[in-house]
Protein backbone atom coordinates (compact mmCIF):
# COMPACT_ATOMS: atom_id res chain seq x y z
CA UNK A 1 0.00 0.00 0.00
CA UNK A 2 1.28 3.43 -0.93
CA UNK A 3 2.00 5.77 1.96
CA UNK A 4 -0.32 8.77 2.24
CA UNK A 5 1.51 12.06 1.74
CA UNK A 6 0.69 15.74 1.86
CA UNK A 7 1.15 15.77 -1.93
CA UNK A 8 -1.77 13.34 -2.34
CA UNK A 9 -3.95 14.71 0.47
CA UNK A 10 -3.78 18.46 -0.05
CA UNK A 11 -5.20 18.48 -3.62
CA UNK A 12 -8.25 16.55 -2.38
CA UNK A 13 -8.75 18.96 0.52
CA UNK A 14 -8.30 21.95 -1.81
CA UNK A 15 -10.81 20.56 -4.29
CA UNK A 16 -13.41 20.06 -1.54
CA UNK A 17 -12.85 23.58 -0.16
CA UNK A 18 -13.03 25.21 -3.60
CA UNK A 19 -16.12 23.27 -4.59
CA UNK A 20 -17.85 24.13 -1.30
CA UNK A 21 -17.06 27.84 -1.63
CA UNK A 22 -18.19 27.91 -5.27
CA UNK A 23 -21.46 26.12 -4.50
CA UNK A 24 -22.10 28.43 -1.54
CA UNK A 25 -21.63 31.48 -3.76
CA UNK A 26 -23.97 30.02 -6.39
CA UNK A 27 -26.67 29.10 -3.86
CA UNK A 28 -26.58 32.22 -1.70
CA UNK A 29 -28.77 34.44 -3.93
CA UNK A 30 -31.45 31.71 -4.03
CA UNK A 31 -31.18 31.22 -0.29
CA UNK A 32 -31.52 34.98 0.33
CA UNK A 33 -34.67 35.14 -1.85
CA UNK A 34 -36.20 32.19 -0.06
CA UNK A 35 -35.16 33.45 3.39
CA UNK A 36 -36.90 36.78 2.64
CA UNK A 37 -40.04 35.01 1.38
CA UNK A 38 -40.11 32.83 4.52
CA UNK A 39 -39.60 35.84 6.80
CA UNK A 40 -42.30 37.80 4.95
CA UNK A 41 -44.64 34.76 4.92
CA UNK A 42 -44.77 35.14 1.15
CA UNK A 43 -43.58 31.72 -0.06
CA UNK A 44 -46.99 30.93 -1.57
CA UNK A 45 -46.82 34.22 -3.53
CA UNK A 46 -43.50 33.37 -5.20
CA UNK A 47 -43.50 32.62 -8.90
CA UNK A 48 -43.81 28.80 -9.01
CA UNK A 49 -40.96 28.43 -11.51
CA UNK A 50 -38.68 30.45 -9.23
CA UNK A 51 -39.58 28.34 -6.18
CA UNK A 52 -39.00 25.19 -8.25
CA UNK A 53 -35.62 26.52 -9.47
CA UNK A 54 -34.55 27.22 -5.88
CA UNK A 55 -35.50 23.71 -4.81
CA UNK A 56 -33.61 22.22 -7.77
CA UNK A 57 -30.54 24.38 -7.03
CA UNK A 58 -30.59 23.27 -3.40
CA UNK A 59 -30.86 19.63 -4.52
CA UNK A 60 -27.90 20.10 -6.89
CA UNK A 61 -25.89 21.73 -4.08
CA UNK A 62 -26.70 18.91 -1.69
CA UNK A 63 -25.60 16.39 -4.32
CA UNK A 64 -22.28 18.24 -4.72
CA UNK A 65 -21.74 18.29 -0.96
CA UNK A 66 -22.38 14.53 -0.86
CA UNK A 67 -19.75 14.06 -3.58
CA UNK A 68 -17.34 16.08 -1.43
CA UNK A 69 -18.09 13.79 1.53
CA UNK A 70 -17.14 10.83 -0.66
CA UNK A 71 -13.91 12.55 -1.74
CA UNK A 72 -13.00 13.14 1.90
CA UNK A 73 -13.82 9.52 2.78
CA UNK A 74 -11.58 8.21 -0.01
CA UNK A 75 -8.69 10.62 0.62
CA UNK A 76 -5.31 9.16 1.54
CA UNK A 77 -4.65 10.90 4.83
CA UNK A 78 -1.13 11.29 6.22
CA UNK A 79 -0.90 9.63 9.65
CA UNK A 80 -0.35 12.86 11.56
CA UNK A 81 -3.56 14.35 10.14
CA UNK A 82 -5.89 11.39 10.70
CA UNK A 83 -7.54 12.81 13.85
CA UNK A 84 -8.11 16.23 12.32
CA UNK A 85 -9.33 14.67 9.08
CA UNK A 86 -11.87 12.55 10.97
CA UNK A 87 -13.16 15.69 12.70
CA UNK A 88 -13.37 17.45 9.34
CA UNK A 89 -15.18 14.51 7.75
CA UNK A 90 -17.72 14.33 10.59
CA UNK A 91 -18.42 18.08 10.40
CA UNK A 92 -18.67 18.00 6.60
CA UNK A 93 -21.07 15.04 6.70
CA UNK A 94 -23.23 16.91 9.22
CA UNK A 95 -23.11 20.02 7.00
CA UNK A 96 -24.22 18.00 3.96
CA UNK A 97 -27.02 16.46 6.04
CA UNK A 98 -28.17 19.94 7.12
CA UNK A 99 -28.22 21.01 3.46
CA UNK A 100 -30.30 17.94 2.61
CA UNK A 101 -32.67 18.80 5.47
CA UNK A 102 -33.10 22.33 4.12
CA UNK A 103 -33.83 20.97 0.65
CA UNK A 104 -36.33 18.52 2.15
CA UNK A 105 -38.09 21.40 3.94
CA UNK A 106 -39.23 22.75 0.56
CA UNK A 107 -42.47 21.25 -0.74
CA UNK A 108 -42.84 21.71 -4.49
CA UNK A 109 -46.36 20.23 -4.67
CA UNK A 110 -48.00 22.94 -2.57
CA UNK A 111 -45.19 25.52 -2.78
CA UNK A 112 -44.59 25.67 0.93
CA UNK A 113 -41.71 25.56 3.37
CA UNK A 114 -41.60 23.68 6.65
CA UNK A 115 -40.35 26.80 8.45
CA UNK A 116 -39.20 25.02 11.61
CA UNK A 117 -37.18 22.48 9.60
CA UNK A 118 -35.82 25.24 7.33
CA UNK A 119 -34.71 27.38 10.29
CA UNK A 120 -33.14 24.40 12.07
CA UNK A 121 -31.30 23.39 8.90
CA UNK A 122 -29.96 26.94 8.54
CA UNK A 123 -28.67 26.91 12.14
CA UNK A 124 -27.15 23.45 11.68
CA UNK A 125 -25.43 24.55 8.46
CA UNK A 126 -23.90 27.58 10.18
CA UNK A 127 -22.71 25.48 13.13
CA UNK A 128 -21.22 22.71 11.00
CA UNK A 129 -19.59 25.09 8.52
CA UNK A 130 -17.88 26.80 11.46
CA UNK A 131 -16.55 23.36 12.50
CA UNK A 132 -15.45 22.61 8.93
CA UNK A 133 -13.61 25.95 8.69
CA UNK A 134 -11.96 25.41 12.05
CA UNK A 135 -10.86 21.88 11.12
CA UNK A 136 -9.46 23.05 7.77
CA UNK A 137 -7.53 25.85 9.49
CA UNK A 138 -6.07 23.37 11.98
CA UNK A 139 -5.06 21.00 9.20
CA UNK A 140 -3.44 23.86 7.30
CA UNK A 141 -1.53 25.02 10.38
CA UNK A 142 -0.20 21.48 10.86
CA UNK A 143 0.93 21.39 7.22
CA UNK A 144 2.66 24.77 7.21
PDB file of N, CA, C and O in Angstrom, residues 75-135:
ATOM      1  N   UNK A  75     -10.003   9.962   0.607  1.00  0.00           N
ATOM      2  CA  UNK A  75      -8.693  10.621   0.615  1.00  0.00           C
ATOM      3  C   UNK A  75      -7.659   9.789   1.369  1.00  0.00           C
ATOM      4  O   UNK A  75      -7.961   9.181   2.397  1.00  0.00           O
ATOM      5  N   UNK A  76      -6.454   9.769   0.836  1.00  0.00           N
ATOM      6  CA  UNK A  76      -5.312   9.159   1.539  1.00  0.00           C
ATOM      7  C   UNK A  76      -4.799  10.203   2.520  1.00  0.00           C
ATOM      8  O   UNK A  76      -4.295  11.241   2.107  1.00  0.00           O
ATOM      9  N   UNK A  77      -4.957   9.915   3.796  1.00  0.00           N
ATOM     10  CA  UNK A  77      -4.646  10.898   4.830  1.00  0.00           C
ATOM     11  C   UNK A  77      -3.311  10.558   5.495  1.00  0.00           C
ATOM     12  O   UNK A  77      -3.138   9.440   5.990  1.00  0.00           O
ATOM     13  N   UNK A  78      -2.384  11.513   5.504  1.00  0.00           N
ATOM     14  CA  UNK A  78      -1.126  11.290   6.223  1.00  0.00           C
ATOM     15  C   UNK A  78      -1.420  10.996   7.695  1.00  0.00           C
ATOM     16  O   UNK A  78      -2.335  11.581   8.285  1.00  0.00           O
ATOM     17  N   UNK A  79      -0.645  10.102   8.284  1.00  0.00           N
ATOM     18  CA  UNK A  79      -0.899   9.633   9.651  1.00  0.00           C
ATOM     19  C   UNK A  79      -1.081  10.773  10.655  1.00  0.00           C
ATOM     20  O   UNK A  79      -1.983  10.726  11.496  1.00  0.00           O
ATOM     21  N   UNK A  80      -0.263  11.801  10.555  1.00  0.00           N
ATOM     22  CA  UNK A  80      -0.351  12.863  11.563  1.00  0.00           C
ATOM     23  C   UNK A  80      -1.606  13.729  11.432  1.00  0.00           C
ATOM     24  O   UNK A  80      -1.909  14.509  12.320  1.00  0.00           O
ATOM     25  N   UNK A  81      -2.336  13.564  10.344  1.00  0.00           N
ATOM     26  CA  UNK A  81      -3.560  14.350  10.138  1.00  0.00           C
ATOM     27  C   UNK A  81      -4.837  13.540  10.339  1.00  0.00           C
ATOM     28  O   UNK A  81      -5.937  14.079  10.199  1.00  0.00           O
ATOM     29  N   UNK A  82      -4.702  12.261  10.656  1.00  0.00           N
ATOM     30  CA  UNK A  82      -5.887  11.395  10.701  1.00  0.00           C
ATOM     31  C   UNK A  82      -6.951  11.910  11.672  1.00  0.00           C
ATOM     32  O   UNK A  82      -8.128  11.972  11.325  1.00  0.00           O
ATOM     33  N   UNK A  83      -6.560  12.308  12.871  1.00  0.00           N
ATOM     34  CA  UNK A  83      -7.540  12.811  13.846  1.00  0.00           C
ATOM     35  C   UNK A  83      -8.267  14.045  13.352  1.00  0.00           C
ATOM     36  O   UNK A  83      -9.501  14.133  13.417  1.00  0.00           O
ATOM     37  N   UNK A  84      -7.499  14.993  12.851  1.00  0.00           N
ATOM     38  CA  UNK A  84      -8.105  16.231  12.319  1.00  0.00           C
ATOM     39  C   UNK A  84      -9.000  15.928  11.128  1.00  0.00           C
ATOM     40  O   UNK A  84     -10.064  16.513  10.965  1.00  0.00           O
ATOM     41  N   UNK A  85      -8.538  15.015  10.269  1.00  0.00           N
ATOM     42  CA  UNK A  85      -9.325  14.665   9.084  1.00  0.00           C
ATOM     43  C   UNK A  85     -10.658  14.025   9.497  1.00  0.00           C
ATOM     44  O   UNK A  85     -11.699  14.338   8.912  1.00  0.00           O
ATOM     45  N   UNK A  86     -10.627  13.178  10.501  1.00  0.00           N
ATOM     46  CA  UNK A  86     -11.874  12.553  10.973  1.00  0.00           C
ATOM     47  C   UNK A  86     -12.838  13.610  11.490  1.00  0.00           C
ATOM     48  O   UNK A  86     -14.045  13.529  11.245  1.00  0.00           O
ATOM     49  N   UNK A  87     -12.314  14.587  12.223  1.00  0.00           N
ATOM     50  CA  UNK A  87     -13.160  15.690  12.702  1.00  0.00           C
ATOM     51  C   UNK A  87     -13.757  16.455  11.524  1.00  0.00           C
ATOM     52  O   UNK A  87     -14.950  16.788  11.521  1.00  0.00           O
ATOM     53  N   UNK A  88     -12.918  16.739  10.536  1.00  0.00           N
ATOM     54  CA  UNK A  88     -13.372  17.448   9.335  1.00  0.00           C
ATOM     55  C   UNK A  88     -14.453  16.643   8.616  1.00  0.00           C
ATOM     56  O   UNK A  88     -15.498  17.189   8.252  1.00  0.00           O
ATOM     57  N   UNK A  89     -14.215  15.368   8.445  1.00  0.00           N
ATOM     58  CA  UNK A  89     -15.181  14.513   7.754  1.00  0.00           C
ATOM     59  C   UNK A  89     -16.522  14.495   8.491  1.00  0.00           C
ATOM     60  O   UNK A  89     -17.582  14.643   7.873  1.00  0.00           O
ATOM     61  N   UNK A  90     -16.482  14.365   9.808  1.00  0.00           N
ATOM     62  CA  UNK A  90     -17.723  14.335  10.591  1.00  0.00           C
ATOM     63  C   UNK A  90     -18.486  15.655  10.453  1.00  0.00           C
ATOM     64  O   UNK A  90     -19.712  15.660  10.253  1.00  0.00           O
ATOM     65  N   UNK A  91     -17.776  16.766  10.533  1.00  0.00           N
ATOM     66  CA  UNK A  91     -18.420  18.080  10.405  1.00  0.00           C
ATOM     67  C   UNK A  91     -18.970  18.269   8.993  1.00  0.00           C
ATOM     68  O   UNK A  91     -20.079  18.785   8.810  1.00  0.00           O
ATOM     69  N   UNK A  92     -18.219  17.834   7.977  1.00  0.00           N
ATOM     70  CA  UNK A  92     -18.674  18.004   6.597  1.00  0.00           C
ATOM     71  C   UNK A  92     -19.891  17.125   6.311  1.00  0.00           C
ATOM     72  O   UNK A  92     -20.827  17.562   5.632  1.00  0.00           O
ATOM     73  N   UNK A  93     -19.897  15.908   6.859  1.00  0.00           N
ATOM     74  CA  UNK A  93     -21.071  15.043   6.695  1.00  0.00           C
ATOM     75  C   UNK A  93     -22.294  15.677   7.350  1.00  0.00           C
ATOM     76  O   UNK A  93     -23.389  15.650   6.775  1.00  0.00           O
ATOM     77  N   UNK A  94     -22.114  16.258   8.534  1.00  0.00           N
ATOM     78  CA  UNK A  94     -23.230  16.910   9.224  1.00  0.00           C
ATOM     79  C   UNK A  94     -23.701  18.139   8.438  1.00  0.00           C
ATOM     80  O   UNK A  94     -24.901  18.423   8.359  1.00  0.00           O
ATOM     81  N   UNK A  95     -22.759  18.869   7.836  1.00  0.00           N
ATOM     82  CA  UNK A  95     -23.110  20.016   7.003  1.00  0.00           C
ATOM     83  C   UNK A  95     -23.936  19.562   5.795  1.00  0.00           C
ATOM     84  O   UNK A  95     -24.986  20.145   5.488  1.00  0.00           O
ATOM     85  N   UNK A  96     -23.487  18.517   5.125  1.00  0.00           N
ATOM     86  CA  UNK A  96     -24.219  17.997   3.964  1.00  0.00           C
ATOM     87  C   UNK A  96     -25.614  17.525   4.370  1.00  0.00           C
ATOM     88  O   UNK A  96     -26.592  17.746   3.646  1.00  0.00           O
ATOM     89  N   UNK A  97     -25.715  16.909   5.540  1.00  0.00           N
ATOM     90  CA  UNK A  97     -27.023  16.456   6.041  1.00  0.00           C
ATOM     91  C   UNK A  97     -27.938  17.647   6.330  1.00  0.00           C
ATOM     92  O   UNK A  97     -29.147  17.599   6.046  1.00  0.00           O
ATOM     93  N   UNK A  98     -27.376  18.731   6.858  1.00  0.00           N
ATOM     94  CA  UNK A  98     -28.175  19.936   7.120  1.00  0.00           C
ATOM     95  C   UNK A  98     -28.649  20.554   5.805  1.00  0.00           C
ATOM     96  O   UNK A  98     -29.774  21.052   5.714  1.00  0.00           O
ATOM     97  N   UNK A  99     -27.812  20.504   4.780  1.00  0.00           N
ATOM     98  CA  UNK A  99     -28.221  21.005   3.460  1.00  0.00           C
ATOM     99  C   UNK A  99     -29.349  20.142   2.889  1.00  0.00           C
ATOM    100  O   UNK A  99     -30.306  20.665   2.315  1.00  0.00           O
ATOM    101  N   UNK A 100     -29.237  18.841   3.068  1.00  0.00           N
ATOM    102  CA  UNK A 100     -30.297  17.936   2.611  1.00  0.00           C
ATOM    103  C   UNK A 100     -31.593  18.209   3.368  1.00  0.00           C
ATOM    104  O   UNK A 100     -32.686  18.189   2.777  1.00  0.00           O
ATOM    105  N   UNK A 101     -31.484  18.500   4.665  1.00  0.00           N
ATOM    106  CA  UNK A 101     -32.674  18.802   5.471  1.00  0.00           C
ATOM    107  C   UNK A 101     -33.337  20.091   4.992  1.00  0.00           C
ATOM    108  O   UNK A 101     -34.573  20.188   4.950  1.00  0.00           O
ATOM    109  N   UNK A 102     -32.528  21.081   4.623  1.00  0.00           N
ATOM    110  CA  UNK A 102     -33.096  22.333   4.117  1.00  0.00           C
ATOM    111  C   UNK A 102     -33.820  22.073   2.800  1.00  0.00           C
ATOM    112  O   UNK A 102     -34.944  22.546   2.595  1.00  0.00           O
ATOM    113  N   UNK A 103     -33.202  21.305   1.932  1.00  0.00           N
ATOM    114  CA  UNK A 103     -33.828  20.968   0.650  1.00  0.00           C
ATOM    115  C   UNK A 103     -35.143  20.233   0.892  1.00  0.00           C
ATOM    116  O   UNK A 103     -36.163  20.529   0.251  1.00  0.00           O
ATOM    117  N   UNK A 104     -35.131  19.306   1.836  1.00  0.00           N
ATOM    118  CA  UNK A 104     -36.333  18.525   2.147  1.00  0.00           C
ATOM    119  C   UNK A 104     -37.442  19.379   2.765  1.00  0.00           C
ATOM    120  O   UNK A 104     -38.618  19.003   2.695  1.00  0.00           O
ATOM    121  N   UNK A 105     -37.075  20.539   3.325  1.00  0.00           N
ATOM    122  CA  UNK A 105     -38.090  21.398   3.941  1.00  0.00           C
ATOM    123  C   UNK A 105     -38.926  22.150   2.895  1.00  0.00           C
ATOM    124  O   UNK A 105     -39.937  22.766   3.229  1.00  0.00           O
ATOM    125  N   UNK A 106     -38.502  22.081   1.641  1.00  0.00           N
ATOM    126  CA  UNK A 106     -39.230  22.751   0.555  1.00  0.00           C
ATOM    127  C   UNK A 106     -40.185  21.758  -0.096  1.00  0.00           C
ATOM    128  O   UNK A 106     -39.762  20.700  -0.551  1.00  0.00           O
ATOM    129  N   UNK A 107     -41.463  22.118  -0.138  1.00  0.00           N
ATOM    130  CA  UNK A 107     -42.471  21.250  -0.738  1.00  0.00           C
ATOM    131  C   UNK A 107     -42.928  21.856  -2.068  1.00  0.00           C
ATOM    132  O   UNK A 107     -43.629  22.867  -2.084  1.00  0.00           O
ATOM    133  N   UNK A 108     -42.506  21.214  -3.147  1.00  0.00           N
ATOM    134  CA  UNK A 108     -42.836  21.708  -4.493  1.00  0.00           C
ATOM    135  C   UNK A 108     -44.337  21.597  -4.771  1.00  0.00           C
ATOM    136  O   UNK A 108     -44.944  22.491  -5.364  1.00  0.00           O
ATOM    137  N   UNK A 109     -44.957  20.494  -4.342  1.00  0.00           N
ATOM    138  CA  UNK A 109     -46.362  20.231  -4.667  1.00  0.00           C
ATOM    139  C   UNK A 109     -47.294  21.350  -4.228  1.00  0.00           C
ATOM    140  O   UNK A 109     -48.186  21.748  -4.974  1.00  0.00           O
ATOM    141  N   UNK A 110     -47.113  21.855  -3.016  1.00  0.00           N
ATOM    142  CA  UNK A 110     -48.005  22.937  -2.573  1.00  0.00           C
ATOM    143  C   UNK A 110     -47.245  24.248  -2.340  1.00  0.00           C
ATOM    144  O   UNK A 110     -47.766  25.163  -1.718  1.00  0.00           O
ATOM    145  N   UNK A 111     -46.035  24.322  -2.880  1.00  0.00           N
ATOM    146  CA  UNK A 111     -45.185  25.518  -2.783  1.00  0.00           C
ATOM    147  C   UNK A 111     -45.193  26.072  -1.365  1.00  0.00           C
ATOM    148  O   UNK A 111     -45.657  27.180  -1.112  1.00  0.00           O
ATOM    149  N   UNK A 112     -44.661  25.259  -0.466  1.00  0.00           N
ATOM    150  CA  UNK A 112     -44.589  25.672   0.927  1.00  0.00           C
ATOM    151  C   UNK A 112     -43.230  25.287   1.501  1.00  0.00           C
ATOM    152  O   UNK A 112     -42.474  24.524   0.890  1.00  0.00           O
ATOM    153  N   UNK A 113     -42.949  25.845   2.664  1.00  0.00           N
ATOM    154  CA  UNK A 113     -41.708  25.559   3.369  1.00  0.00           C
ATOM    155  C   UNK A 113     -42.073  25.156   4.791  1.00  0.00           C
ATOM    156  O   UNK A 113     -42.876  25.822   5.444  1.00  0.00           O
ATOM    157  N   UNK A 114     -41.490  24.059   5.245  1.00  0.00           N
ATOM    158  CA  UNK A 114     -41.595  23.682   6.654  1.00  0.00           C
ATOM    159  C   UNK A 114     -40.632  24.620   7.380  1.00  0.00           C
ATOM    160  O   UNK A 114     -39.424  24.372   7.424  1.00  0.00           O
ATOM    161  N   UNK A 115     -41.172  25.708   7.909  1.00  0.00           N
ATOM    162  CA  UNK A 115     -40.352  26.795   8.451  1.00  0.00           C
ATOM    163  C   UNK A 115     -39.468  26.324   9.602  1.00  0.00           C
ATOM    164  O   UNK A 115     -38.296  26.684   9.674  1.00  0.00           O
ATOM    165  N   UNK A 116     -40.009  25.507  10.488  1.00  0.00           N
ATOM    166  CA  UNK A 116     -39.200  25.017  11.608  1.00  0.00           C
ATOM    167  C   UNK A 116     -38.008  24.201  11.103  1.00  0.00           C
ATOM    168  O   UNK A 116     -36.878  24.382  11.563  1.00  0.00           O
ATOM    169  N   UNK A 117     -38.254  23.310  10.155  1.00  0.00           N
ATOM    170  CA  UNK A 117     -37.178  22.484   9.596  1.00  0.00           C
ATOM    171  C   UNK A 117     -36.174  23.349   8.830  1.00  0.00           C
ATOM    172  O   UNK A 117     -34.955  23.141   8.925  1.00  0.00           O
ATOM    173  N   UNK A 118     -36.676  24.329   8.091  1.00  0.00           N
ATOM    174  CA  UNK A 118     -35.822  25.243   7.328  1.00  0.00           C
ATOM    175  C   UNK A 118     -34.913  26.026   8.277  1.00  0.00           C
ATOM    176  O   UNK A 118     -33.692  26.090   8.069  1.00  0.00           O
ATOM    177  N   UNK A 119     -35.490  26.586   9.330  1.00  0.00           N
ATOM    178  CA  UNK A 119     -34.711  27.375  10.293  1.00  0.00           C
ATOM    179  C   UNK A 119     -33.677  26.511  11.014  1.00  0.00           C
ATOM    180  O   UNK A 119     -32.538  26.941  11.222  1.00  0.00           O
ATOM    181  N   UNK A 120     -34.079  25.297  11.392  1.00  0.00           N
ATOM    182  CA  UNK A 120     -33.141  24.395  12.069  1.00  0.00           C
ATOM    183  C   UNK A 120     -31.998  24.015  11.137  1.00  0.00           C
ATOM    184  O   UNK A 120     -30.835  23.983  11.544  1.00  0.00           O
ATOM    185  N   UNK A 121     -32.324  23.750   9.880  1.00  0.00           N
ATOM    186  CA  UNK A 121     -31.296  23.393   8.897  1.00  0.00           C
ATOM    187  C   UNK A 121     -30.317  24.550   8.704  1.00  0.00           C
ATOM    188  O   UNK A 121     -29.102  24.329   8.603  1.00  0.00           O
ATOM    189  N   UNK A 122     -30.837  25.769   8.684  1.00  0.00           N
ATOM    190  CA  UNK A 122     -29.960  26.942   8.538  1.00  0.00           C
ATOM    191  C   UNK A 122     -28.995  27.034   9.727  1.00  0.00           C
ATOM    192  O   UNK A 122     -27.789  27.237   9.551  1.00  0.00           O
ATOM    193  N   UNK A 123     -29.516  26.872  10.947  1.00  0.00           N
ATOM    194  CA  UNK A 123     -28.667  26.907  12.143  1.00  0.00           C
ATOM    195  C   UNK A 123     -27.623  25.797  12.105  1.00  0.00           C
ATOM    196  O   UNK A 123     -26.446  26.024  12.410  1.00  0.00           O
ATOM    197  N   UNK A 124     -28.068  24.593  11.740  1.00  0.00           N
ATOM    198  CA  UNK A 124     -27.147  23.453  11.678  1.00  0.00           C
ATOM    199  C   UNK A 124     -26.053  23.679  10.635  1.00  0.00           C
ATOM    200  O   UNK A 124     -24.880  23.356  10.874  1.00  0.00           O
ATOM    201  N   UNK A 125     -26.428  24.257   9.494  1.00  0.00           N
ATOM    202  CA  UNK A 125     -25.428  24.551   8.457  1.00  0.00           C
ATOM    203  C   UNK A 125     -24.381  25.522   8.976  1.00  0.00           C
ATOM    204  O   UNK A 125     -23.179  25.328   8.769  1.00  0.00           O
ATOM    205  N   UNK A 126     -24.837  26.586   9.648  1.00  0.00           N
ATOM    206  CA  UNK A 126     -23.900  27.580  10.178  1.00  0.00           C
ATOM    207  C   UNK A 126     -22.959  26.946  11.197  1.00  0.00           C
ATOM    208  O   UNK A 126     -21.743  27.172  11.159  1.00  0.00           O
ATOM    209  N   UNK A 127     -23.514  26.139  12.098  1.00  0.00           N
ATOM    210  CA  UNK A 127     -22.709  25.484  13.133  1.00  0.00           C
ATOM    211  C   UNK A 127     -21.674  24.551  12.508  1.00  0.00           C
ATOM    212  O   UNK A 127     -20.489  24.602  12.856  1.00  0.00           O
ATOM    213  N   UNK A 128     -22.128  23.706  11.596  1.00  0.00           N
ATOM    214  CA  UNK A 128     -21.221  22.715  11.004  1.00  0.00           C
ATOM    215  C   UNK A 128     -20.186  23.356  10.091  1.00  0.00           C
ATOM    216  O   UNK A 128     -19.038  22.911  10.050  1.00  0.00           O
ATOM    217  N   UNK A 129     -20.572  24.418   9.373  1.00  0.00           N
ATOM    218  CA  UNK A 129     -19.591  25.089   8.515  1.00  0.00           C
ATOM    219  C   UNK A 129     -18.517  25.756   9.372  1.00  0.00           C
ATOM    220  O   UNK A 129     -17.343  25.790   8.985  1.00  0.00           O
ATOM    221  N   UNK A 130     -18.881  26.236  10.543  1.00  0.00           N
ATOM    222  CA  UNK A 130     -17.877  26.799  11.463  1.00  0.00           C
ATOM    223  C   UNK A 130     -16.902  25.696  11.881  1.00  0.00           C
ATOM    224  O   UNK A 130     -15.685  25.921  11.938  1.00  0.00           O
ATOM    225  N   UNK A 131     -17.423  24.497  12.153  1.00  0.00           N
ATOM    226  CA  UNK A 131     -16.554  23.359  12.502  1.00  0.00           C
ATOM    227  C   UNK A 131     -15.648  22.984  11.320  1.00  0.00           C
ATOM    228  O   UNK A 131     -14.451  22.731  11.509  1.00  0.00           O
ATOM    229  N   UNK A 132     -16.228  22.944  10.125  1.00  0.00           N
ATOM    230  CA  UNK A 132     -15.447  22.610   8.930  1.00  0.00           C
ATOM    231  C   UNK A 132     -14.308  23.618   8.767  1.00  0.00           C
ATOM    232  O   UNK A 132     -13.143  23.232   8.586  1.00  0.00           O
ATOM    233  N   UNK A 133     -14.631  24.907   8.850  1.00  0.00           N
ATOM    234  CA  UNK A 133     -13.608  25.953   8.692  1.00  0.00           C
ATOM    235  C   UNK A 133     -12.509  25.810   9.739  1.00  0.00           C
ATOM    236  O   UNK A 133     -11.321  25.911   9.421  1.00  0.00           O
ATOM    237  N   UNK A 134     -12.911  25.580  10.965  1.00  0.00           N
ATOM    238  CA  UNK A 134     -11.959  25.413  12.054  1.00  0.00           C
ATOM    239  C   UNK A 134     -11.052  24.207  11.797  1.00  0.00           C
ATOM    240  O   UNK A 134      -9.828  24.288  11.966  1.00  0.00           O
ATOM    241  N   UNK A 135     -11.648  23.084  11.385  1.00  0.00           N
ATOM    242  CA  UNK A 135     -10.858  21.884  11.121  1.00  0.00           C
ATOM    243  C   UNK A 135      -9.889  22.096   9.960  1.00  0.00           C
ATOM    244  O   UNK A 135      -8.731  21.659  10.024  1.00  0.00           O
TER     245      UNK A 135
END
